[in-house]
Coordinates of C-alpha atoms in Angstrom, one line a residue:
X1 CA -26.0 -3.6 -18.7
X2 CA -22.9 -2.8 -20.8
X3 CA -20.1 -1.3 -18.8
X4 CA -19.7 1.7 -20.3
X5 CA -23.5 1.9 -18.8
X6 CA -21.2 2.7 -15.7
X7 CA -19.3 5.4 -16.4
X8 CA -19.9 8.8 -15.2
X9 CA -20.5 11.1 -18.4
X10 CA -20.4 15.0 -19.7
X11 CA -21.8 16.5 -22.2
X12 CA -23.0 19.9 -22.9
X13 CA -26.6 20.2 -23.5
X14 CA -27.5 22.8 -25.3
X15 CA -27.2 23.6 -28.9
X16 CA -23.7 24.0 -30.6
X17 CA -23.2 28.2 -31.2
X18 CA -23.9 31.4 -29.4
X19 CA -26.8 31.7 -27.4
X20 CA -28.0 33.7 -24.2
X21 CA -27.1 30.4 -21.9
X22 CA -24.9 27.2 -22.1
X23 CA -25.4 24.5 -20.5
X24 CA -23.1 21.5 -18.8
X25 CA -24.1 18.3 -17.8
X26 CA -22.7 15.7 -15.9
X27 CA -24.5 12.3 -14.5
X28 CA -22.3 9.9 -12.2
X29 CA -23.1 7.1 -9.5
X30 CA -21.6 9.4 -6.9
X31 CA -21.3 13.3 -8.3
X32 CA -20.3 14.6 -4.0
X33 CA -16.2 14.7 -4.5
X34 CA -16.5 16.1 -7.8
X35 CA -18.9 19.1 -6.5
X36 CA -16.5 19.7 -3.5
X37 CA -13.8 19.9 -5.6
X38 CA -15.3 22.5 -8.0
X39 CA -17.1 24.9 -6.1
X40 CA -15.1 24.0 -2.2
X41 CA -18.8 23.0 -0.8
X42 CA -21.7 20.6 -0.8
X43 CA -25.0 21.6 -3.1
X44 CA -28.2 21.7 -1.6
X45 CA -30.7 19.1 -3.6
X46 CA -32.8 20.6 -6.3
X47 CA -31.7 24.5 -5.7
X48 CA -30.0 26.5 -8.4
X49 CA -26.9 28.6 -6.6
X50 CA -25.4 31.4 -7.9
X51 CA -21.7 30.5 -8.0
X52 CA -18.4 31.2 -9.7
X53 CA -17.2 28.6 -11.6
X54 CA -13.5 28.2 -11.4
X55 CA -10.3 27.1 -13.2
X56 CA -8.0 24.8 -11.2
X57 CA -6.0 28.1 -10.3
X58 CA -9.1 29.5 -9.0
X59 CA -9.5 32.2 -11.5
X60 CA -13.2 32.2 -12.7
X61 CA -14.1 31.1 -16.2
X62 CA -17.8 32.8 -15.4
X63 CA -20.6 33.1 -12.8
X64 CA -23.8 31.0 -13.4
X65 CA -26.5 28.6 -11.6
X66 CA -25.3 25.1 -10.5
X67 CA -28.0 22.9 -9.9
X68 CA -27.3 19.1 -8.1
X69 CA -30.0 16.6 -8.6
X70 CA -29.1 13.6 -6.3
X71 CA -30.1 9.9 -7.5
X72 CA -32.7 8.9 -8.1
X73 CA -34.9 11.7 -8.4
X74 CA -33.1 12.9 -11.4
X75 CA -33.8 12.9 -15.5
X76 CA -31.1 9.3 -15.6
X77 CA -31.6 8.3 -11.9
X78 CA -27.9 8.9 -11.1
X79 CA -26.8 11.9 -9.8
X80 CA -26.7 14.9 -12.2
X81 CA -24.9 18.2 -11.8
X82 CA -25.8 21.0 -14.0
X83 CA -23.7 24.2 -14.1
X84 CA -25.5 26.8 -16.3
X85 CA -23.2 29.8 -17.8
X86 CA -23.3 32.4 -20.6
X87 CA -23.4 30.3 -23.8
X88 CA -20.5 30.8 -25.5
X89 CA -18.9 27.6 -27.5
X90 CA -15.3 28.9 -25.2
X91 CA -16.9 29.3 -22.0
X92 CA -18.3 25.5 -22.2
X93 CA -15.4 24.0 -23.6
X94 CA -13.7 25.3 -20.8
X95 CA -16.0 24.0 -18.1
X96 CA -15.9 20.5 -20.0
X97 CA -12.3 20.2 -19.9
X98 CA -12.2 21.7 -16.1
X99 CA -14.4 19.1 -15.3
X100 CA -12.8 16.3 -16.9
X101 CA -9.5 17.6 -14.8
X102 CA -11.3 18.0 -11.5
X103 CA -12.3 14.1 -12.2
X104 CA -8.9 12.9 -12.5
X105 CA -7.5 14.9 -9.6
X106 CA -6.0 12.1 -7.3
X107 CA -5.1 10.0 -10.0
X108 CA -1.4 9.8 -9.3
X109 CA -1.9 8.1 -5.9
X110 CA -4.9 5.6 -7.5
X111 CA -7.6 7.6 -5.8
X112 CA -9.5 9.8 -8.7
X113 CA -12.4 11.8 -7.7
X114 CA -14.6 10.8 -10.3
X115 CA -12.7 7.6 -11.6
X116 CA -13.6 7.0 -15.4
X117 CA -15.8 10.3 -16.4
X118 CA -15.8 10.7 -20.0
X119 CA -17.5 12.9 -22.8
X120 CA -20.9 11.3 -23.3
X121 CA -22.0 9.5 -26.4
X122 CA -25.2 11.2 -28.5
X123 CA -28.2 10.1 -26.5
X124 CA -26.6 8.4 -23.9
X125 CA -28.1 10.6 -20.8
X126 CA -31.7 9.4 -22.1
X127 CA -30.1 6.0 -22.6
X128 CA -29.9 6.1 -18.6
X129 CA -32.6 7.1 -17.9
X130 CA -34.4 4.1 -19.6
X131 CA -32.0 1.7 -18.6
X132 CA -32.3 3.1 -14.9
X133 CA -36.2 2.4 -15.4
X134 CA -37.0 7.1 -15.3
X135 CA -39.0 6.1 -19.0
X136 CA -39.7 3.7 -21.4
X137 CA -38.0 3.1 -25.1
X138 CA -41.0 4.7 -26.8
X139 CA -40.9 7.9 -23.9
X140 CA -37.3 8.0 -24.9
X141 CA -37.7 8.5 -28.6
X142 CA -40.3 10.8 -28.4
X143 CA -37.2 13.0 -26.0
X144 CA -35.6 13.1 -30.2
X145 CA -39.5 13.1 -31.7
X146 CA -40.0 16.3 -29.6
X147 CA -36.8 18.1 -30.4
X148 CA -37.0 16.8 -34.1
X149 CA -40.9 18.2 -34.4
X150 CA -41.3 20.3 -37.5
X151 CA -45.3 21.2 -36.7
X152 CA -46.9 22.2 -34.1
X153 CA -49.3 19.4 -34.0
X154 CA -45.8 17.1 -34.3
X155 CA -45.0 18.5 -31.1
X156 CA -47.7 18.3 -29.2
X157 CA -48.0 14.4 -30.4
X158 CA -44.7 14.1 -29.5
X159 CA -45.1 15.6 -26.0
X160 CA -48.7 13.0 -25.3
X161 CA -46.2 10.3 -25.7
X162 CA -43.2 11.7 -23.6
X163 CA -45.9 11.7 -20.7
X164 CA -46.6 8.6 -21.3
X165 CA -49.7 8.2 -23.2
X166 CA -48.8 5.7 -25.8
X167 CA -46.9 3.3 -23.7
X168 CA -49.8 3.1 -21.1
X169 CA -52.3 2.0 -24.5
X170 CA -49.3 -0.3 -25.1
X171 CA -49.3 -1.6 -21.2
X172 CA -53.2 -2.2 -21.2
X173 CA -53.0 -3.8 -24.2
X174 CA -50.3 -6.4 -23.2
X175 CA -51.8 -6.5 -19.9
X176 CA -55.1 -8.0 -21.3
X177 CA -53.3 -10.0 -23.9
X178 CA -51.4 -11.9 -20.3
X179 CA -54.4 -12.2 -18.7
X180 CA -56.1 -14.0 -21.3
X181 CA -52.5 -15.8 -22.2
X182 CA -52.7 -17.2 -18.5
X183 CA -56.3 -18.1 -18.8
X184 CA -55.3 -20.4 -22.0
X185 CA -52.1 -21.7 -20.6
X186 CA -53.9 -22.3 -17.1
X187 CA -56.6 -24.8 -19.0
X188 CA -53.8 -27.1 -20.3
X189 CA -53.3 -28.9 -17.2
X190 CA -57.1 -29.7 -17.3
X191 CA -57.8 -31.1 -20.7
X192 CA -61.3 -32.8 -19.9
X193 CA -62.5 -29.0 -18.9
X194 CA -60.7 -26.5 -21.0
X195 CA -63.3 -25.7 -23.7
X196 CA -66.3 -25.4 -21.5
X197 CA -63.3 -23.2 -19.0
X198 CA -62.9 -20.6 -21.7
X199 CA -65.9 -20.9 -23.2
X200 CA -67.6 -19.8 -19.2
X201 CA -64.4 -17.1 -19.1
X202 CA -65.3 -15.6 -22.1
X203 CA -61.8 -15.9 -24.2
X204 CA -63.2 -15.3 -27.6
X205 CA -65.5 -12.0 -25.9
X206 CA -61.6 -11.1 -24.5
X207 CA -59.8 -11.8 -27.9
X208 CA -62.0 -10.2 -29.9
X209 CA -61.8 -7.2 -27.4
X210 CA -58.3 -7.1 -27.5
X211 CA -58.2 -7.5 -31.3
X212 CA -60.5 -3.6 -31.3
X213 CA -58.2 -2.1 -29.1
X214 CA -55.3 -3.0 -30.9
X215 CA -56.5 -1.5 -34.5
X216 CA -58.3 1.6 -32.7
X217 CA -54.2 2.3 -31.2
X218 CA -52.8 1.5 -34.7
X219 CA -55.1 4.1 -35.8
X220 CA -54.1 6.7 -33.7
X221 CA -50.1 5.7 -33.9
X222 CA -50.4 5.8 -37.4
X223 CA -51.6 9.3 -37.3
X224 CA -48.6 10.0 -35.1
X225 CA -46.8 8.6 -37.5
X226 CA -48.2 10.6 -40.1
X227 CA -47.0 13.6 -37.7
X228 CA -43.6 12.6 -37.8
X229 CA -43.0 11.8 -40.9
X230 CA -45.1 13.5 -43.2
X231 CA -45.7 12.5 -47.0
X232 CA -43.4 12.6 -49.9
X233 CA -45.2 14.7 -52.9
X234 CA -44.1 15.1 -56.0
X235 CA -45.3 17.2 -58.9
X236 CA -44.8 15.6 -62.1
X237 CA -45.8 16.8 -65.9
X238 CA -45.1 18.3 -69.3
X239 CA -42.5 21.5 -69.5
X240 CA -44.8 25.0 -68.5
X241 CA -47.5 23.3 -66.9
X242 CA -47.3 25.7 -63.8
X243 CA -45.3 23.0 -61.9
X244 CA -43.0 25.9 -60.0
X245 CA -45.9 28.4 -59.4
X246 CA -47.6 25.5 -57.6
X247 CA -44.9 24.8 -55.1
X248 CA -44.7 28.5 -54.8
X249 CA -48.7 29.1 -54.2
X250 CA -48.1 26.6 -51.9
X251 CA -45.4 27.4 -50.1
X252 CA -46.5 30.7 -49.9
X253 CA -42.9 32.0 -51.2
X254 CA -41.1 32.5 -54.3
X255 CA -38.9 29.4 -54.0
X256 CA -38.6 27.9 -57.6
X257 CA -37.8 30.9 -60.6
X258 CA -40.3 30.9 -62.7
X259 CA -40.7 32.1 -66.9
X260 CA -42.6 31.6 -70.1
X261 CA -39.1 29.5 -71.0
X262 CA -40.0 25.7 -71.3
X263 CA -37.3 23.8 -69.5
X264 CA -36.4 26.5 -66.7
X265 CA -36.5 24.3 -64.2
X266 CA -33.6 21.7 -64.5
X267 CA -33.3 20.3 -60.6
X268 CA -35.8 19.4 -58.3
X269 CA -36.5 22.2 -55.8
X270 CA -38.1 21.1 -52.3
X271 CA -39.9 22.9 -49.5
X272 CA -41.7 21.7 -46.4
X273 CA -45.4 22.8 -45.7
X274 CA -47.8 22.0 -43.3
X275 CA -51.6 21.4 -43.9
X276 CA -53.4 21.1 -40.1
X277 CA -49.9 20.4 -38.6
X278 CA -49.0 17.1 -41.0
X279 CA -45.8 17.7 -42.7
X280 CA -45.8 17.6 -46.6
X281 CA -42.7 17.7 -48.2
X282 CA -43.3 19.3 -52.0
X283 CA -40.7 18.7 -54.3
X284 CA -40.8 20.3 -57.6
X285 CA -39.1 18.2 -60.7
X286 CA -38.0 19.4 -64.3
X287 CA -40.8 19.0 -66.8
X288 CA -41.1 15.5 -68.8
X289 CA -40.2 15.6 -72.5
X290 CA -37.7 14.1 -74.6
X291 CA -34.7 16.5 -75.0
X292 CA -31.7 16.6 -76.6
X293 CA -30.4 18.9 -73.7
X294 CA -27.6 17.1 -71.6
X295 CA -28.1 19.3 -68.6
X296 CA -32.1 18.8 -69.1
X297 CA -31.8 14.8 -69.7
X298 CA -30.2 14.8 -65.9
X299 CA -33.3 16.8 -64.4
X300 CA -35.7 14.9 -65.9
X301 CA -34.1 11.3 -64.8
X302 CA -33.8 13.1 -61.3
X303 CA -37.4 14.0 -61.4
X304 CA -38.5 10.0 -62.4
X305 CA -36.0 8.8 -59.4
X306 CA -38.2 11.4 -57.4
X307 CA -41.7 10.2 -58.2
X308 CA -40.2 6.8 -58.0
X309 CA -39.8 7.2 -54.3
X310 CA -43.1 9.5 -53.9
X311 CA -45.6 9.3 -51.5
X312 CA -48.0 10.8 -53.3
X313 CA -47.7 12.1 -57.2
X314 CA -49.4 15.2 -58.8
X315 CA -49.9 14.8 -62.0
X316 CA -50.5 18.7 -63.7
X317 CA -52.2 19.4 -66.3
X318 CA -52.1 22.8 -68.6
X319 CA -55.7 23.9 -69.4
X320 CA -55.2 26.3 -72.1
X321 CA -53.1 23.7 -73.7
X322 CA -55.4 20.7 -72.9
X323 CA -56.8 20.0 -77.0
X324 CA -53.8 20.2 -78.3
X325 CA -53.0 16.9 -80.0
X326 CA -48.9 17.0 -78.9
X327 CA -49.4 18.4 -75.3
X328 CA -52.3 15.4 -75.1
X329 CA -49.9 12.9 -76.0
X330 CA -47.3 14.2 -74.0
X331 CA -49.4 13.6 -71.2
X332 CA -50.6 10.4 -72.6
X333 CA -47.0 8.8 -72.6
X334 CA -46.2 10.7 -69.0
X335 CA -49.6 8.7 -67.4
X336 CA -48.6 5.4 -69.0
X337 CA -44.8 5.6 -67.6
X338 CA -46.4 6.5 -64.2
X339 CA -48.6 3.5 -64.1
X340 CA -45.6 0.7 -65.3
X341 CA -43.3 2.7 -62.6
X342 CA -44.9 3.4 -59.5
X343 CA -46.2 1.0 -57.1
X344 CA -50.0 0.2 -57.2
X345 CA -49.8 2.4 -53.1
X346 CA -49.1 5.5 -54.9
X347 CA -52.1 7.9 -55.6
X348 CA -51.6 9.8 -58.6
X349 CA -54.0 13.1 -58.3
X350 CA -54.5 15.0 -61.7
X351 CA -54.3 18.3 -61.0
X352 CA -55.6 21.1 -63.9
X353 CA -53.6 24.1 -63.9
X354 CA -54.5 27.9 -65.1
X355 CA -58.2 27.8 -64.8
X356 CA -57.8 31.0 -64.5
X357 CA -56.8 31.5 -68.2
X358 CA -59.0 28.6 -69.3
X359 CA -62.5 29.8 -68.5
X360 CA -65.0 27.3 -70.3
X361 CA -62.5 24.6 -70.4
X362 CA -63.7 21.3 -68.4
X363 CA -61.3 19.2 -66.3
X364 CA -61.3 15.3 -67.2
X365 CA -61.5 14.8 -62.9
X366 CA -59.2 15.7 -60.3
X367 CA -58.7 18.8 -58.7
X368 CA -58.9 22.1 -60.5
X369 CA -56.8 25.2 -59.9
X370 CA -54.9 27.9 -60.6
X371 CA -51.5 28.4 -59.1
X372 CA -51.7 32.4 -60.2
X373 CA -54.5 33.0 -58.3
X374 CA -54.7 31.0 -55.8
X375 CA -58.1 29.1 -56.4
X376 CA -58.8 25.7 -55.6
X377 CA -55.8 25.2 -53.0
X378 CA -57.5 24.8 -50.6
X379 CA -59.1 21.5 -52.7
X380 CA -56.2 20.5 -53.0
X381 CA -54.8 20.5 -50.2
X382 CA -57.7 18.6 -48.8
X383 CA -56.8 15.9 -51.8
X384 CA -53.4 16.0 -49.8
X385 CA -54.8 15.0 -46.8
X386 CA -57.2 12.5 -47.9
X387 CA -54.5 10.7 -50.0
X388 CA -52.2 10.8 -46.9
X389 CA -55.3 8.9 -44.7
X390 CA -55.0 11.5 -41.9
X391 CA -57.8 11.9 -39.7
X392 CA -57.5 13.7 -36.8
X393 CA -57.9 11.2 -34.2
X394 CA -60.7 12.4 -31.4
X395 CA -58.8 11.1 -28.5
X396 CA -56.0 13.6 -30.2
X397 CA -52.4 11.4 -31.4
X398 CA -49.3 10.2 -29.9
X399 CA -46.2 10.3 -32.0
X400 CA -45.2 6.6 -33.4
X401 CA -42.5 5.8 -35.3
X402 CA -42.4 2.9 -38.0
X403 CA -41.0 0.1 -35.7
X404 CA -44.4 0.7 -33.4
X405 CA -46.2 0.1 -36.3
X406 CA -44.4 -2.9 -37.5
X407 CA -44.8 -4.5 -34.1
X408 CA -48.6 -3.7 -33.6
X409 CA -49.3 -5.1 -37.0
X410 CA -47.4 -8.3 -35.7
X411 CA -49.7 -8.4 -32.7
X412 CA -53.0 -8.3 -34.8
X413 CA -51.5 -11.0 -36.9
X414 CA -50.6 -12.8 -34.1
X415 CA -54.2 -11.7 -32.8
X416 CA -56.0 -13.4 -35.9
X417 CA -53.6 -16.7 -35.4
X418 CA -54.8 -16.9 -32.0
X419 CA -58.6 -16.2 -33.1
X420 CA -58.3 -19.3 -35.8
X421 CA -57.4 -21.9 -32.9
X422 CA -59.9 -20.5 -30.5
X423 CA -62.4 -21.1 -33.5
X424 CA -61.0 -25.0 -34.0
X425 CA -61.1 -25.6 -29.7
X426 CA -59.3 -28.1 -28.1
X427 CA -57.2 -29.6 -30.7
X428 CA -55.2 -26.1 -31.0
X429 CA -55.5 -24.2 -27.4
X430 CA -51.6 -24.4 -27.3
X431 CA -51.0 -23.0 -30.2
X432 CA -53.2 -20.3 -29.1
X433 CA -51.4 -19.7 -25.9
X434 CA -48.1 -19.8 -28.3
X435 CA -49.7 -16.4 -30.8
X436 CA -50.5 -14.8 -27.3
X437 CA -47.1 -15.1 -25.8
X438 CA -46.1 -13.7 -29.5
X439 CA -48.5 -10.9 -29.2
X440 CA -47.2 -10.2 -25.5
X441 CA -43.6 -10.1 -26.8
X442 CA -44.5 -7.5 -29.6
X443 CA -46.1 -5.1 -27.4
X444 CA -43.0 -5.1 -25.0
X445 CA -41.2 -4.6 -28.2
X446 CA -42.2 -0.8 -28.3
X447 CA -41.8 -0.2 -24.6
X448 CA -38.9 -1.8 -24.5
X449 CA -38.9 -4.2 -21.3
X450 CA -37.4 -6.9 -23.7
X451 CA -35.0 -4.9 -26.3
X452 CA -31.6 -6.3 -28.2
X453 CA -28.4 -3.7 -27.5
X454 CA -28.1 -3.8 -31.0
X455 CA -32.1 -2.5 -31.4
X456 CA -30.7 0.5 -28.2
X457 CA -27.9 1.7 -30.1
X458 CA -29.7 2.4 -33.4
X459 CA -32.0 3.9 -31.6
X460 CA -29.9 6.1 -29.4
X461 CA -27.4 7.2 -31.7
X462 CA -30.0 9.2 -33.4
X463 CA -30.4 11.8 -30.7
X464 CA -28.3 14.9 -29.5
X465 CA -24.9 15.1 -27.8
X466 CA -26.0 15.6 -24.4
X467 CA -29.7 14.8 -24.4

């Protein structure tokens, strides 16, 4: 533990602006001489008092609840005070800095009340609480994965895996990778019997168990990954194709102008949506052509950088101009530059536009649509989905992030390592005990029992001031 680990720290911890209530928190080894001095009297544990809250004159800033929450039953297992006032930026800031002056008081003759307290770092109250052993890394990011939800179904993810669902997958999971780790390691001192050992203890029956569980939580973290993230789609094609009407039909709002006027859009325009609570982030780009245009040559580099870095690409398609021997080779060119730019990964979904006007006319595949009136969005949206791989896990998801799914794809590597020496017995049982200590090591990864500083402060530095 680092020692600013030990310093008492203050924060406010609630949004920055006006609001109904504000909210000051303070966690400390040893919060008693600090409340004495502030309010001239001890706090009862776990009761919110009514109580003025007073300058070092006396005079009161306001009247609110002060709650005490002595170690360890507390959110960091220190002690943690709470004062709760109107929430006005002035009214906290003077509680912080009345605070921060009751702490020093004493400091003249070497005796502060609360020696060292200090404005607290973003995230650092949920940094002690895991370092004080209250929750796990992967419970502490989804404290930001909660806050940070944009969906519902985000939220609710996020909330499975602040109680602790994910990490007690991840603990069963490394539990059965140490038993059989032991099993393996134990057989080494006994070479004459180790085959005929593991082969009565079922290890491959335990491997291969342990290899199912790990791709059915992969499955499910990946949908909570899904949750958090959400996809990247871009829609892509010739000027007039009905590129801005379809983020608008989609959205559900006028966000992009729209007119007969080929070239209108010149920027990409972007707007968040939500098909059964997975984010998709639709961004809109200028319409592919050459152009003489300076303005029009930036959009349209901006929209190839865009559908460079795409998740997923709609490709649109004009109906009514569909047999039209320059619109078909402007398409032509558009679907060759997509294929020599974008990554093999990348679905590209042809959408036809304006069936509504095009009655008759057949699609080459795809999805078929019209932004005007609305039909076929709901096709699409299903495309969406489908391209994205959700599936709405039965057992319901727990929010992941991408460095879960790094590590859990190391452990069913390591998994298949250690399922390869099994297979050639005795000649390789410590290299197998070797991918099972490796497996082991990345499940502790996401729970964090064996974590750099480096890997905390990334990680923590992403949250709120005071959370």
């Amino acid at each position: 533990m680092l020692s600013r680990h030990l310093d008492p720290i203050l924060a406010i911890a609630t949004a920055p602006g006006r609001g109904a209530v504000g909210i000051v928190r303070v966690s400390g080894k040893n919060l008693s001489p600090l409340i004495a001095l502030l309010f001239g009297r001890t706090l009862p544990a776990r009761e919110a008092l009514y109580l003025p809250f007073c300058d070092s004159a006396g005079t009161p800033i306001d009247k609110g609840l002060a709650i005490y929450f002595p170690a360890p039953h507390s959110f960091t297992g220190e002690d943690v005070l709470e004062l709760q006032a109107h929430g006005g930026p002035v009214v906290l800031q003077l509680l912080l800095a009345r605070c921060l002056e009751a702490a020093q008081q004493g400091a003249a003759v070497g005796s502060p009340v609360l020696p060292g307290l200090r404005l607290a770092t973003a995230g650092e109250f949920s940094e002690r609480a895991f370092l004080n052993d209250k929750i796990d890394l992967a419970q502490a990011e989804a404290i930001a994965d909660l806050i940070d939800a944009s969906t519902e179904a985000a939220a609710r993810s996020a909330a499975q895996s602040l109680s602790g669902a994910f990490s007690r997958e991840v603990h069963t999971l490394r539990d059965a990778v140490i038993h059989l780790r032991m099993l393996v390691e134990a057989t080494l001192d006994f070479p004459e019997e180790e085959i005929d050992f593991l082969q009565q203890a079922d290890a491959k029956g335990q491997l291969e168990r342990i290899q199912a569980s790990v791709q059915a939580v992969f499955a499910r973290a990946s949908q909570g990954a899904l949750l958090r993230e959400g996809i990247q789609v871009v829609i892509a094609g010739q000027p007039n194709a009905g590129k801005s009407s379809l983020l608008n039909a989609l959205a559900g709002a006028e966000l992009a102008i729209v007119t007969p006027i080929a070239g209108t859009t010149r920027d990409r325009v972007q707007e968040t949506i939500q098909i059964e609570g997975v984010p998709i982030h639709v961004i809109d780009t200028a319409g592919l052509r050459a152009s003489e245009d300076a303005v029009e040559i930036i959009g349209i580099a901006r929209a190839w950088d865009a559908i460079a870095a795409a998740d997923v690409v709609l490709f649109l398609h004009d109906l009514t101009r569909m047999r039209q021997p320059d619109y078909q080779a402007g398409d032509a060119e558009i679907a060759t530059t997509l294929r020599h730019k974008l990554p093999s990964r990348v679905p590209v979904i042809d959408v036809w536009n304006k069936a509504d006007a095009a009655s008759g006319t057949e699609s080459a595949g795809g999805v078929t649509l019209s932004a005007k009136t609305g039909a076929g969005l709901d096709t699409l949206r299903r495309a969406l989905l489908d391209a994205a791989g959700w599936q709405a896990p039965a057992g319901g998801s727990f929010i992941a992030r991408e460095r879960h799914l790094q590590a859990l794809r190391q452990v069913e590597q390591h998994c298949a390592e250690a399922h390869a020496h099994l297979a050639s017995k005795a000649q390789a049982l410590d290299l197998l005990a070797e991918e099972l200590r490796l497996a082991q090591g990345a499940l502790s990864d996401i729970t964090g029992e064996f974590s750099s500083d480096d890997l905390l402060g990334v990680i923590f530095s992403q949250f709120c001031i005071g959370k």
